[in-house]
Amino acid sequence: MKKFLFLLVLLAMAAGGAWLYFKGMPMRNKPTSVATALPSLPKPAREFRFGVLGRPSELPLRALSRMPDLQDLPIKFIPCTSPAERWLMLTSGQVDVIVASTDELASALPRYEVDLNLFPMALQNGNEQVVGSKDGATPPWVAYLPGGVGQGLALDLKDPQLKLLSLQSPEKATAMLKAGQIRACSLWNPYLDQAKSQGFEPKGQPANNLEVWVSAHGGIQTGRLSEEDELKVVRAWFDLMRQLAEQPELTQRAIAEENELQPAQVPVSLKGLDFYSAGNLMANRLKLRDDLRTQMRDKVNLWSLAGQPVGGNIERLQVDLDWLSALGLDGEAPVPMPSPADSPTPAPEDSATPISRTGGDPFDRPGVSSGGNTTQAGGNASHTGVLPGPALTSEPKQLWSSTMGSEPTSPIIASPDGSQLFVGLDDGNLACLDRTSGRVIWKYPMGERIRSAPACHDSYVEVACDSGAVASVNRADGQKHWQVQVGSDVVGPLTEDGGALLLASYEGIVTSLDLNDGSTRWSQETGANITAGLAVAGDTVVACCIDKKVRSFSKTDGKPGWQTALGDACRATPCIESGLATVGCGDKKVYGLRVSDGTIAWKRPLPDEVACAPVALGRNVWVGCKDNNLYCIDRANGDEVWHYPTRERITNDLVAAGDTIYAVSQDMRLYALGAADHKLRFKNKQANWLQTPWVQDSILYLPVADGSVKALK
C-alpha cells in the first residue's frame, strides 16, 4: 500500500512538472482562417455598342449619336465580319444591339438560348435582289452576302444548277459578276441599282423581308448599362424615324455625315427600305409579330428542303413584342423613304434660298441708341442683336478654353471696356473672366441657377437668378454693390437703359430698378406669364406674354400703353429697330409691330415657331425657327428674302457682328452666315450644347455646356 501511494505521488509530481514546463514555453500563434479577397474589377465603361456588318439598314444607327436624349450615353460601333461572329458578340455581352434580317434571325434564334428583346424596324421593299448575267456560259455560281437575305433569294430561284457562294462584300460580288466569274449575285442598294444600270438583269423576286432590332441585354448583365439606357436608345431610334419623316433632307444629311458618305448616297442606299414609325409599330404589333414568325418559319422550311436544316430549338421562333409596352410609345404617322429625286441635299454654300424683293423700306430710319456706357445681351436695350465686332468670318481656331466648374447657363457678355467677360452658371455663380487669357478673376454667388444674361455699365455688372434675386456687383473685385428681391424667376436677358435696370419675371411682373441703389422705380403686373426679356425704344418698353398679347409700358413711370393680341403665346425677346418690333409667335408666324401704337405692320407665316430673339441688321431681320432653318425677312413688308437650313432647331437668341449673323443650333454647332451674300462663312462643332456667344475684336466667346467658355479666332 505504501508503495502504491509512493507511485501516485511520483506520477503527480511528474505531471505537475510537465505542466510547468509547457506553461513556460512561448505560445505559438493559433492558425486563423483567412478569407482570400478577390481583386475588385473596374466597372466597365458606360457605352452602348452596336455590332454592324455594313448593311443599308444600319446606316441610320450612326445618327443616333446626334439625338439630344443620348448626349450622355457614348455610342460605339463594333465592325463584325460575319453573322456568326456578331451573334457570339451579342450573346456574350460584347455588343448590345444588332440589326438582323429574318434570314439571319431564323438561323440564329434556335441556336442561342438567350433572352432577347426585338422588334421589326423596317420592311425590305426591294432593297435587295439577285441580279445576273444573260450569258448562260458563265460558271453556275450565285453569290450572297453575309447577314442579308441573299441565300434565301438564291434558293427561291429554284435552279438546281446554281451553286451557292458566300462572299464578304458587295464590292467583291460585283467585281466577280463583271468579270464573268459568277453567274449571279444578291446585292443590296446602292450596288443593286448600279448593277441593273450596267445591264445585269434581275433574277426572281426582290426581298420583302423584315429588318429586326435585336438586343440581348449584355450591357445590363455586365453592369455597363441600365435597363433605362436600353429603353432610352429605342425611344431615340423612333424619334430619329420621326425626324426622317418630318425633316428628310436634314436627317439624311446627318446620316451621311455620320457614315462619311456624300448626302446624295443616303437616299440611294436606303431605297427600298420602309422604316416603321412608333405609331405603325404599335398599331400593327400583332400583325407584325405574326409576319415575323411566318417569315422565319418559311426560311427554316426552305433551308430544310434544300438540305440545310437549322439545328437547335425551333420553338424559339415564337417571338413576341409585348415588351414594347414599356416604352410608352405614342402613335405617329408612317415613315416613307423619299426617293433620291424627292430629296436633293444642297451643299452648305448653296443652301441659302434667295427670294426676290420689291418696294422700299418704311422703317429704314436711324435706330434708337441705348445711351450710356453699357454692354448687354442683344447688343443694346432695343435688342437688335448687333454686337461690337468686328466679325469673325473664317473657320476659327481655339485661343483658349476656361473651365468654369459648372455648366454655363446664360449668354455671355463683355464689359464696356472690353477687358472682362461675364457668364451665369448652373451652380448659381456669376463668373468674371479675363477676356485675354480666360482666367477666372472672381465668382459672385447668387444661390440659384442664373439663366438671364447679365448686363454691365461702367464699373458694375448686374445679374439675376431663378429665385428672383437681383444684384449689382463691382467689376473690379466681385463685391456686392447692392442686392434686392423682385419675386419669382427672372426670365430673359436683363436690359439697361437711361440709368434703369429693366427686367421681367415669370409671374408676369415688369420691373424697373434704379442702377445706383437697386430701389424700385416702378413695377407693373401684366396678368400673364412672361418667358422672355424686354426691349426698349425711346420711352417705350415692349414685353411679350404667354396670353397671346404684346404689351407696352412707359419707361419713365411704367404706365401701361398699347397691347396687341396675336395668334398664340409669344415666348421670345422682341427686337426693335427703326420703330418696328419683330416678334416671334407660337402660331408659327413672325410679326412686325409698329412701336408707336402696336399696330401690325406685317406678319410672315413660317413652318414652325420662332422662340428666340431675332437680329435686325440694315433692311432685314433674321429669325431662328424650330423647323431647323434660319430665315431672313424684309423688315419693310415681311417678305422672305432667303433661308438657310441647320441640322437641328435654333432656340438660342441670334447675334450679329459686322455683316455676319451667328446662330447656335441644337446640333451643337455654331453657324456664321453672311448677311449680304447669304453664304456660310463657317460652322464650328462643339461636344455639347451652346449658349449665345459674344463677338468682339474678331474673337468669338462661346459658353459650352461641358462647363467651359472658349475663345475662337
XYZ file of C-alpha atoms in Angstrom:
713
model
C 0.000 0.000 0.000
C 2.817 2.382 0.866
C 4.500 1.558 -2.438
C 1.274 2.301 -4.283
C 0.888 5.681 -2.593
C 4.525 6.450 -3.311
C 3.989 5.765 -7.035
C 0.932 8.043 -7.114
C 2.968 10.851 -5.577
C 5.704 10.385 -8.204
C 3.144 10.459 -11.048
C 1.553 13.626 -9.677
C 4.936 15.322 -9.397
C 5.804 14.323 -12.973
C 2.504 15.632 -14.296
C 2.930 18.896 -12.424
C 6.450 19.331 -13.735
C 5.325 18.712 -17.266
C 2.561 21.282 -16.836
C 5.027 23.855 -15.513
C 7.430 23.091 -18.382
C 4.875 23.546 -21.119
C 3.344 26.563 -19.380
C 6.708 28.270 -19.543
C 7.110 27.657 -23.269
C 6.208 30.522 -25.601
C 2.786 30.099 -27.202
C 2.659 29.562 -30.944
C 0.183 31.642 -32.876
C -3.015 29.805 -33.479
C -3.766 29.441 -37.159
C -6.690 31.562 -38.213
C -8.864 31.200 -41.255
C -8.014 33.949 -43.738
C -10.560 34.906 -46.380
C -8.747 35.477 -49.637
C -10.110 38.755 -51.034
C -10.616 38.682 -54.771
C -9.313 41.747 -56.584
C -12.131 44.149 -57.412
C -12.669 44.518 -61.127
C -13.123 48.001 -62.542
C -16.666 48.843 -63.575
C -16.961 48.658 -67.359
C -17.311 51.964 -69.169
C -20.902 53.044 -69.780
C -21.403 52.919 -73.527
C -23.941 51.498 -75.953
C -22.469 49.145 -78.560
C -23.868 48.147 -81.945
C -22.482 45.163 -83.851
C -22.541 46.078 -87.547
C -21.889 44.343 -90.875
C -22.176 47.385 -93.146
C -25.703 46.747 -94.427
C -28.015 49.598 -95.551
C -30.452 49.230 -92.647
C -27.569 50.006 -90.257
C -26.806 53.427 -91.768
C -29.318 55.448 -89.677
C -27.958 53.946 -86.440
C -24.910 56.197 -86.526
C -27.110 59.304 -86.479
C -28.361 58.272 -83.018
C -25.279 59.970 -81.577
C -26.901 63.298 -82.511
C -30.158 62.695 -80.661
C -30.481 65.029 -77.648
C -31.632 62.284 -75.256
C -28.447 60.276 -75.882
C -25.874 63.022 -75.357
C -24.835 61.500 -72.020
C -24.551 57.952 -73.430
C -21.495 57.221 -75.613
C -22.391 55.121 -78.671
C -19.866 52.761 -80.238
C -19.976 50.657 -83.411
C -18.164 47.306 -83.495
C -17.438 46.019 -87.041
C -18.169 42.300 -87.483
C -17.027 40.053 -90.312
C -19.900 37.552 -90.283
C -23.338 36.961 -88.742
C -21.890 34.144 -86.617
C -19.279 36.453 -85.094
C -21.916 39.086 -84.488
C -24.248 36.705 -82.656
C -21.417 35.429 -80.494
C -20.601 39.010 -79.529
C -24.277 39.749 -78.869
C -24.885 36.734 -76.659
C -21.618 37.230 -74.745
C -22.410 40.859 -73.924
C -19.725 42.404 -76.151
C -22.347 44.290 -78.173
C -25.815 45.415 -77.139
C -27.817 45.515 -80.376
C -27.611 44.121 -83.885
C -29.925 44.638 -86.852
C -30.747 41.239 -88.342
C -32.706 40.159 -91.393
C -35.317 37.445 -90.923
C -32.922 35.004 -92.644
C -30.228 35.660 -90.060
C -32.751 35.639 -87.230
C -34.306 32.327 -88.306
C -30.875 30.722 -88.403
C -29.650 32.105 -85.067
C -32.658 32.089 -82.731
C -32.924 28.288 -82.384
C -29.212 28.019 -81.575
C -28.813 30.680 -78.888
C -30.711 30.181 -75.641
C -30.669 33.821 -74.532
C -33.390 36.260 -73.558
C -33.917 38.777 -76.357
C -35.855 41.964 -76.948
C -36.588 42.509 -80.618
C -38.914 44.413 -82.904
C -39.301 44.887 -86.677
C -37.693 48.211 -87.551
C -38.030 48.201 -91.351
C -39.550 46.291 -94.240
C -37.373 45.410 -97.198
C -39.359 46.545 -100.191
C -36.904 45.827 -102.986
C -33.687 46.883 -101.242
C -32.033 43.524 -102.049
C -32.366 41.211 -105.066
C -30.468 38.694 -107.158
C -29.091 40.063 -110.433
C -27.198 38.102 -113.015
C -25.587 37.857 -116.396
C -27.509 36.994 -119.547
C -24.606 34.764 -120.566
C -25.552 31.196 -119.696
C -21.950 30.056 -120.200
C -20.670 31.720 -117.037
C -19.881 29.467 -114.041
C -23.139 28.485 -112.278
C -22.309 30.244 -109.038
C -24.700 32.631 -107.294
C -23.071 34.699 -104.570
C -24.780 36.061 -101.470
C -23.664 38.480 -98.762
C -23.457 37.837 -95.010
C -26.379 38.955 -92.896
C -28.674 39.662 -95.815
C -31.424 37.636 -97.405
C -29.414 36.669 -100.477
C -29.142 32.988 -99.604
C -32.915 32.688 -99.373
C -33.367 34.680 -102.583
C -30.921 32.379 -104.372
C -32.733 29.257 -103.175
C -36.022 30.810 -104.278
C -34.703 30.803 -107.859
C -35.288 27.018 -107.834
C -32.468 26.424 -110.314
C -30.784 23.101 -109.436
C -27.704 24.014 -111.499
C -26.836 27.035 -109.378
C -24.333 26.644 -106.563
C -24.218 28.987 -103.584
C -21.119 31.034 -102.796
C -20.748 33.236 -99.714
C -18.807 36.481 -100.240
C -17.850 39.092 -97.669
C -18.545 42.323 -99.538
C -20.822 43.706 -102.263
C -17.747 45.171 -103.972
C -16.247 41.674 -104.322
C -19.535 40.220 -105.576
C -19.952 42.999 -108.144
C -16.370 42.608 -109.370
C -16.762 38.838 -109.845
C -20.068 39.358 -111.647
C -18.485 41.856 -114.049
C -15.516 39.544 -114.634
C -17.805 36.639 -115.544
C -16.565 34.527 -112.622
C -20.091 34.019 -111.274
C -23.467 33.893 -112.972
C -25.449 35.899 -110.436
C -25.248 37.514 -107.036
C -27.557 39.011 -104.463
C -26.920 42.728 -103.927
C -28.422 45.478 -101.818
C -28.596 49.149 -102.697
C -26.807 51.150 -103.959
C -24.955 48.209 -105.575
C -28.236 46.691 -106.779
C -29.274 49.742 -108.798
C -25.734 50.148 -110.133
C -25.692 46.549 -111.396
C -29.070 46.990 -113.081
C -27.862 50.163 -114.786
C -24.867 48.220 -116.136
C -27.082 45.695 -117.913
C -27.346 42.893 -115.370
C -30.900 41.611 -115.187
C -32.979 40.874 -112.070
C -33.480 37.226 -111.162
C -36.522 36.178 -109.185
C -38.399 38.416 -106.781
C -36.923 41.291 -104.758
C -36.692 40.934 -100.991
C -39.736 41.696 -98.876
C -38.310 40.614 -95.538
C -38.320 42.365 -92.186
C -35.244 44.019 -90.703
C -35.230 43.381 -86.957
C -33.685 45.209 -83.985
C -32.252 42.567 -81.606
C -30.979 43.167 -78.057
C -29.641 40.516 -75.657
C -29.244 42.775 -72.560
C -25.492 42.130 -72.428
C -24.762 45.621 -71.176
C -27.242 45.247 -68.316
C -25.823 41.881 -67.257
C -22.260 43.206 -67.153
C -23.246 46.385 -65.302
C -22.247 48.570 -68.228
C -25.807 49.766 -68.903
C -29.063 50.168 -67.041
C -32.415 48.921 -68.282
C -33.431 52.544 -68.792
C -30.388 53.036 -71.057
C -31.670 50.313 -73.384
C -35.174 51.768 -73.479
C -33.799 55.270 -73.998
C -31.903 54.173 -77.111
C -35.035 52.549 -78.561
C -37.062 55.705 -77.907
C -34.321 57.771 -79.559
C -34.488 55.460 -82.592
C -38.179 56.179 -83.079
C -37.553 59.876 -82.527
C -34.958 59.671 -85.302
C -37.505 57.957 -87.563
C -39.963 60.755 -86.848
C -37.308 63.282 -87.840
C -36.659 61.276 -91.007
C -40.340 61.619 -91.907
C -40.688 65.286 -90.972
C -37.219 66.558 -91.959
C -35.938 64.117 -94.614
C -33.250 66.371 -96.100
C -31.826 67.352 -92.735
C -31.892 63.827 -91.309
C -30.396 62.257 -94.421
C -27.599 64.807 -94.293
C -26.896 63.862 -90.665
C -26.873 60.152 -91.605
C -24.490 60.910 -94.471
C -22.051 62.836 -92.301
C -22.020 60.237 -89.524
C -21.330 57.491 -92.107
C -18.831 59.646 -94.045
C -20.955 59.482 -97.199
C -21.976 62.083 -99.719
C -25.510 63.360 -98.983
C -26.849 62.016 -102.291
C -25.723 58.481 -101.383
C -28.070 58.096 -98.412
C -31.473 58.055 -100.181
C -29.999 55.723 -102.817
C -28.681 53.318 -100.168
C -31.956 53.351 -98.227
C -34.125 52.982 -101.328
C -36.435 50.008 -100.864
C -36.318 50.159 -97.048
C -39.545 51.293 -95.375
C -38.801 52.152 -91.743
C -41.578 51.751 -89.196
C -42.654 54.681 -87.080
C -43.641 54.163 -83.461
C -47.282 54.567 -84.431
C -47.108 51.960 -87.194
C -45.296 49.517 -84.966
C -47.667 49.807 -82.028
C -50.835 49.848 -84.136
C -49.778 46.743 -86.093
C -47.850 44.961 -83.367
C -49.805 41.694 -83.509
C -49.729 41.517 -87.297
C -46.004 42.262 -87.413
C -45.376 39.591 -84.784
C -47.231 37.040 -86.908
C -45.463 38.201 -90.087
C -42.100 37.810 -88.383
C -42.920 34.313 -87.157
C -44.234 33.287 -90.584
C -41.189 34.610 -92.436
C -38.786 32.787 -90.123
C -40.770 29.529 -90.384
C -40.775 29.809 -94.176
C -37.000 30.292 -94.202
C -36.418 27.262 -91.971
C -38.646 25.124 -94.214
C -36.865 26.366 -97.340
C -33.433 25.540 -95.952
C -34.581 22.109 -94.753
C -35.929 21.225 -98.197
C -32.620 22.396 -99.694
C -30.732 20.004 -97.422
C -29.532 22.688 -94.999
C -31.626 22.091 -91.868
C -31.396 24.535 -88.960
C -30.322 22.965 -85.689
C -31.438 23.929 -82.208
C -34.806 24.644 -80.644
C -37.232 25.647 -83.401
C -39.801 26.717 -80.797
C -37.689 29.822 -80.138
C -39.063 31.230 -83.381
C -42.276 32.026 -81.448
C -41.222 35.586 -80.610
C -43.483 38.220 -79.068
C -43.439 42.014 -78.959
C -45.213 42.545 -75.638
C -42.166 44.221 -74.079
C -42.741 47.277 -76.306
C -45.481 48.468 -73.951
C -42.725 49.507 -71.510
C -41.557 52.156 -73.975
C -44.668 54.304 -73.693
C -44.626 54.982 -77.436
C -47.431 57.067 -78.835
C -48.948 56.947 -82.288
C -47.139 58.584 -85.182
C -47.513 58.752 -88.918
C -45.877 56.194 -91.241
C -42.308 56.891 -92.310
C -41.941 56.541 -96.099
C -38.439 56.806 -97.520
C -38.262 59.549 -100.141
C -36.667 58.701 -103.435
C -33.401 60.410 -104.398
C -35.237 62.710 -106.775
C -37.521 63.883 -103.985
C -34.784 64.850 -101.559
C -31.924 66.867 -103.014
C -29.417 67.939 -100.395
C -27.700 71.204 -101.303
C -24.123 71.919 -100.395
C -23.802 74.317 -97.447
C -22.587 77.141 -99.668
C -25.674 76.804 -101.869
C -28.205 76.161 -99.140
C -29.455 79.708 -98.679
C -32.604 80.125 -100.742
C -32.928 83.696 -102.082
C -36.330 85.217 -102.816
C -36.972 88.322 -104.905
C -37.904 91.525 -103.082
C -39.617 94.713 -104.149
C -40.630 98.020 -102.621
C -38.997 100.487 -100.248
C -38.437 100.229 -96.508
C -40.801 102.440 -94.485
C -38.825 101.537 -91.341
C -35.417 102.418 -92.800
C -34.766 105.182 -90.286
C -31.931 105.609 -87.778
C -32.254 103.247 -84.838
C -32.636 104.239 -81.226
C -29.455 104.259 -79.176
C -29.476 102.845 -75.680
C -27.173 105.555 -74.405
C -24.679 105.251 -71.580
C -21.549 103.182 -71.220
C -23.306 99.803 -71.193
C -22.997 96.308 -72.627
C -25.782 93.748 -72.597
C -27.139 90.725 -74.418
C -28.552 91.668 -77.784
C -26.019 94.485 -78.058
C -28.287 97.255 -76.744
C -31.546 97.964 -74.924
C -33.513 97.508 -78.163
C -32.043 94.004 -78.516
C -31.200 94.412 -82.169
C -28.653 91.635 -81.623
C -25.746 93.617 -83.090
C -22.533 93.188 -81.049
C -19.401 95.378 -81.053
C -17.459 93.271 -83.558
C -15.549 93.293 -85.836
C -16.889 89.966 -87.060
C -15.193 86.586 -87.072
C -15.676 85.464 -90.674
C -13.425 82.442 -91.279
C -13.018 78.977 -89.784
C -11.685 79.701 -86.287
C -9.051 78.140 -84.095
C -9.293 77.961 -80.333
C -7.345 80.647 -78.488
C -8.154 79.377 -75.021
C -10.639 77.293 -73.066
C -11.506 78.122 -69.469
C -13.093 75.637 -67.057
C -15.954 77.109 -65.048
C -16.564 74.295 -62.581
C -20.238 74.312 -63.573
C -22.299 74.485 -66.749
C -22.722 77.970 -68.273
C -26.476 78.606 -68.391
C -26.687 82.189 -69.669
C -25.444 84.092 -72.705
C -22.044 85.716 -72.246
C -21.298 89.464 -72.384
C -18.197 91.647 -72.160
C -17.543 94.714 -70.029
C -17.801 98.157 -71.676
C -14.006 98.494 -71.746
C -13.650 95.000 -73.242
C -11.346 93.689 -70.514
C -13.732 91.219 -68.848
C -16.359 88.603 -69.708
C -19.393 87.662 -67.598
C -21.447 84.464 -67.713
C -24.021 82.885 -65.388
C -23.545 79.310 -64.178
C -25.811 76.433 -63.220
C -24.398 76.383 -59.666
C -25.690 79.924 -59.054
C -22.407 81.800 -59.526
C -21.729 84.741 -61.803
C -18.245 84.194 -63.245
C -15.945 87.028 -64.291
C -13.177 86.103 -66.763
C -10.186 87.939 -68.129
C -11.012 88.367 -71.825
C -7.398 87.996 -72.946
C -6.487 84.784 -71.130
C -9.797 83.262 -69.993
C -8.615 83.227 -66.372
C -11.466 83.294 -63.847
C -10.993 86.515 -61.867
C -13.831 86.073 -59.377
C -17.223 84.465 -58.826
C -20.241 86.027 -57.155
C -22.746 83.601 -55.538
C -26.449 84.213 -56.226
C -27.694 80.965 -54.682
C -29.771 79.721 -57.632
C -29.136 78.959 -61.300
C -28.510 82.007 -63.489
C -30.257 81.861 -66.867
C -30.786 85.559 -67.562
C -27.967 87.233 -69.448
C -26.184 89.760 -67.207
C -25.842 93.431 -68.128
C -22.936 95.768 -67.462
C -22.496 99.520 -67.035
C -19.434 101.499 -66.049
C -17.869 99.789 -63.004
C -20.701 97.372 -62.209
C -22.327 94.246 -63.603
C -25.945 93.318 -62.855
C -27.148 89.729 -62.521
C -30.412 87.915 -61.671
C -31.132 84.284 -60.810
C -34.027 81.815 -60.723
C -35.003 82.756 -57.162
C -35.807 86.336 -58.188
C -32.715 87.818 -56.541
C -31.075 90.694 -58.439
C -27.610 92.032 -57.609
C -25.179 94.700 -58.739
C -21.545 93.621 -58.379
C -18.339 95.639 -58.501
C -16.442 94.555 -61.629
C -13.040 95.096 -60.050
C -13.288 92.726 -57.080
C -16.625 90.884 -57.313
C -18.003 92.525 -54.166
C -21.686 93.305 -53.749
C -22.823 96.811 -54.613
C -26.476 96.101 -53.824
C -28.862 93.121 -53.901
C -32.679 93.039 -53.893
C -35.514 90.555 -54.325
C -38.088 91.079 -57.099
C -40.294 87.990 -56.742
C -40.241 84.840 -58.851
C -37.822 83.685 -61.562
C -36.290 86.462 -63.615
C -36.598 85.495 -67.291
C -34.799 86.600 -70.423
C -31.819 88.940 -70.620
C -31.505 91.962 -68.331
C -31.941 95.334 -70.052
C -30.223 98.579 -69.048
C -31.243 101.973 -70.365
C -31.130 105.520 -69.013
C -29.931 104.578 -65.522
C -32.608 101.896 -65.120
C -32.384 98.108 -64.980
C -35.480 96.653 -66.650
C -36.468 93.034 -66.135
C -39.403 90.636 -66.353
C -40.350 87.783 -64.035
C -42.097 84.552 -64.926
C -45.144 85.508 -62.851
C -45.746 88.371 -65.286
C -44.316 91.410 -63.481
C -42.301 94.043 -65.356
C -39.959 95.972 -63.049
C -37.658 98.975 -63.343
C -34.834 99.252 -60.777
C -32.524 102.197 -60.193
C -28.997 101.171 -61.154
C -27.494 103.302 -58.386
C -29.032 101.525 -55.394
C -31.457 98.849 -56.655
C -34.541 100.712 -55.486
C -37.763 100.110 -57.404
C -38.686 102.899 -59.792
C -41.911 101.163 -60.795
C -43.440 97.699 -61.129
C -46.383 96.591 -63.277
C -48.327 93.333 -63.378
C -49.313 92.084 -66.826
C -51.714 89.393 -65.621
C -49.942 86.746 -67.725
C -46.740 84.732 -67.515
C -43.630 86.005 -69.286
C -40.781 83.812 -70.538
C -38.668 86.381 -72.413
C -36.794 89.615 -71.887
C -37.814 93.204 -72.588
C -36.838 95.574 -75.396
C -36.722 99.373 -75.189
C -37.098 102.088 -77.826
C -37.190 105.678 -76.580
C -39.701 105.770 -73.714
C -41.429 102.537 -74.760
C -40.781 99.169 -73.098
C -42.132 96.143 -75.014
C -42.988 92.837 -73.310
C -44.165 89.565 -74.921
C -46.596 87.490 -72.845
C -47.941 83.953 -72.805
C -51.578 85.131 -73.015
C -51.071 85.875 -76.752
C -50.543 89.593 -76.164
C -47.663 92.006 -76.646
C -47.756 94.938 -74.205
C -46.020 98.290 -73.918
C -45.158 100.403 -70.870
C -43.653 103.814 -70.302
C -40.007 103.522 -69.374
C -40.349 106.643 -67.216
C -43.201 105.655 -64.899
C -44.380 102.198 -66.018
C -47.741 103.440 -67.230
C -49.336 100.785 -69.496
C -49.588 101.718 -73.157
C -50.920 99.703 -76.071
C -51.467 95.956 -76.123
C -51.784 93.864 -79.273
C -53.363 90.410 -79.487
C -51.566 87.850 -81.662
C -52.418 84.287 -82.659
C -50.644 82.443 -79.838
C -48.193 82.782 -76.967
C -45.071 84.888 -77.529
C -42.021 83.266 -75.914
C -39.117 85.203 -77.444
C -37.471 88.505 -76.560
C -38.596 91.143 -79.086
C -36.167 93.000 -81.318
C -36.716 96.711 -82.051
C -35.088 98.604 -84.888
C -36.194 101.873 -86.534
C -39.637 101.903 -84.956
C -40.507 98.273 -85.740
C -40.658 95.479 -83.151
C -40.129 91.985 -84.575
C -41.872 89.317 -82.521
C -41.880 85.523 -82.904
C -45.134 83.800 -82.014
C -46.388 80.312 -81.199
C -48.862 80.463 -84.096
C -45.894 79.876 -86.449
C -45.774 83.492 -87.577
C -43.358 86.374 -87.206
C -44.991 89.768 -86.656
C -43.769 93.276 -87.352
C -45.404 95.693 -84.871
C -45.211 99.477 -85.009
C -43.710 100.580 -81.696
C -45.649 103.846 -81.799
C -49.096 102.254 -81.455
C -48.705 98.452 -81.525
C -50.473 98.002 -84.849
C -49.412 95.079 -87.021
C -47.340 96.248 -89.995
C -46.976 92.728 -91.435
C -46.912 89.063 -90.487
C -44.883 86.281 -92.049
C -46.053 82.611 -91.786
C -43.269 80.082 -91.155
C -43.279 76.274 -90.865
C -42.813 76.387 -87.073
C -42.488 78.648 -84.048
C -39.799 81.280 -83.524
C -38.798 81.072 -79.848
C -35.547 83.066 -79.843
C -34.662 86.741 -80.177
C -34.174 87.948 -83.771
C -31.373 90.096 -85.197
C -32.097 93.356 -87.040
C -29.358 94.479 -89.396
C -29.892 97.077 -92.082
C -33.047 96.468 -94.046
C -33.595 92.894 -92.864
C -34.356 90.908 -89.746
C -33.184 87.332 -89.128
C -35.114 84.758 -87.094
C -34.265 81.225 -85.984
C -37.150 78.812 -86.467
C -37.903 75.472 -84.833
C -38.171 73.931 -88.308
C -34.338 73.897 -88.388
C -33.962 76.953 -90.598
C -32.610 80.475 -90.265
C -34.855 82.946 -92.118
C -34.006 86.396 -93.469
C -37.095 88.635 -93.653
C -37.524 92.056 -95.218
C -38.436 94.451 -92.390
C -40.354 96.653 -94.809
C -43.051 94.151 -95.749
C -42.328 90.815 -94.043
C -41.329 89.071 -97.267
C -38.873 86.200 -97.008
C -35.518 87.077 -98.585
C -33.689 83.777 -98.057
C -33.325 80.931 -95.600
C -30.583 78.561 -94.532
C -31.078 75.024 -93.109
C -29.374 73.905 -89.905
C -29.359 70.314 -88.695
C -31.467 70.996 -85.611
C -33.747 73.719 -84.328
C -32.480 77.145 -83.303
C -33.709 78.111 -79.838
C -30.957 80.468 -78.621
C -31.015 84.192 -79.363
C -29.290 85.243 -82.584
C -26.479 87.816 -82.668
C -24.587 89.662 -85.391
C -21.251 91.414 -85.804
C -20.337 93.392 -88.891
C -22.194 91.716 -91.759
C -22.166 88.231 -90.193
C -25.098 86.511 -88.468
C -24.320 83.946 -85.748
C -26.742 81.188 -84.751
C -26.278 78.249 -82.392
C -28.333 75.154 -83.076
C -29.277 72.124 -81.014
C -26.926 70.100 -83.217
C -24.153 71.649 -81.060
C -22.886 73.747 -83.953
C -22.291 77.454 -84.332
C -23.234 78.776 -87.783
C -21.788 82.006 -89.213
C -23.635 83.340 -92.280
C -23.006 86.359 -94.472
C -25.849 88.857 -94.169
C -25.285 90.281 -97.645
C -24.129 87.320 -99.739
C -26.213 84.663 -97.910
C -23.225 82.299 -97.801
C -21.979 80.118 -94.990
C -18.814 81.679 -93.571
C -18.087 78.722 -91.293
C -19.665 76.306 -88.846
C -17.999 75.171 -85.656
C -18.861 71.886 -83.909
C -18.550 71.504 -80.160
C -19.052 68.448 -77.946
C -22.051 69.823 -76.059
C -24.867 72.375 -76.056
C -24.026 76.020 -76.650
C -25.224 79.345 -75.274
C -25.452 82.592 -77.230
C -21.902 83.875 -77.922
C -20.272 87.309 -77.762
C -18.181 88.673 -80.653
C -15.584 91.402 -80.208
C -12.296 92.209 -81.957
C -12.874 89.308 -84.397
C -12.869 86.862 -81.477
C -15.928 84.801 -80.598
C -16.523 83.836 -76.958
C -18.648 80.716 -76.641
C -20.175 79.204 -73.459
C -20.381 75.396 -73.753
C -22.477 73.074 -71.585
C -19.430 70.912 -70.834
C -18.555 73.542 -68.209
C -16.245 75.705 -70.294
C -16.012 79.039 -72.062
C -13.978 79.020 -75.270
C -12.368 81.825 -77.244
C -12.292 81.229 -81.008
C -10.352 83.328 -83.513
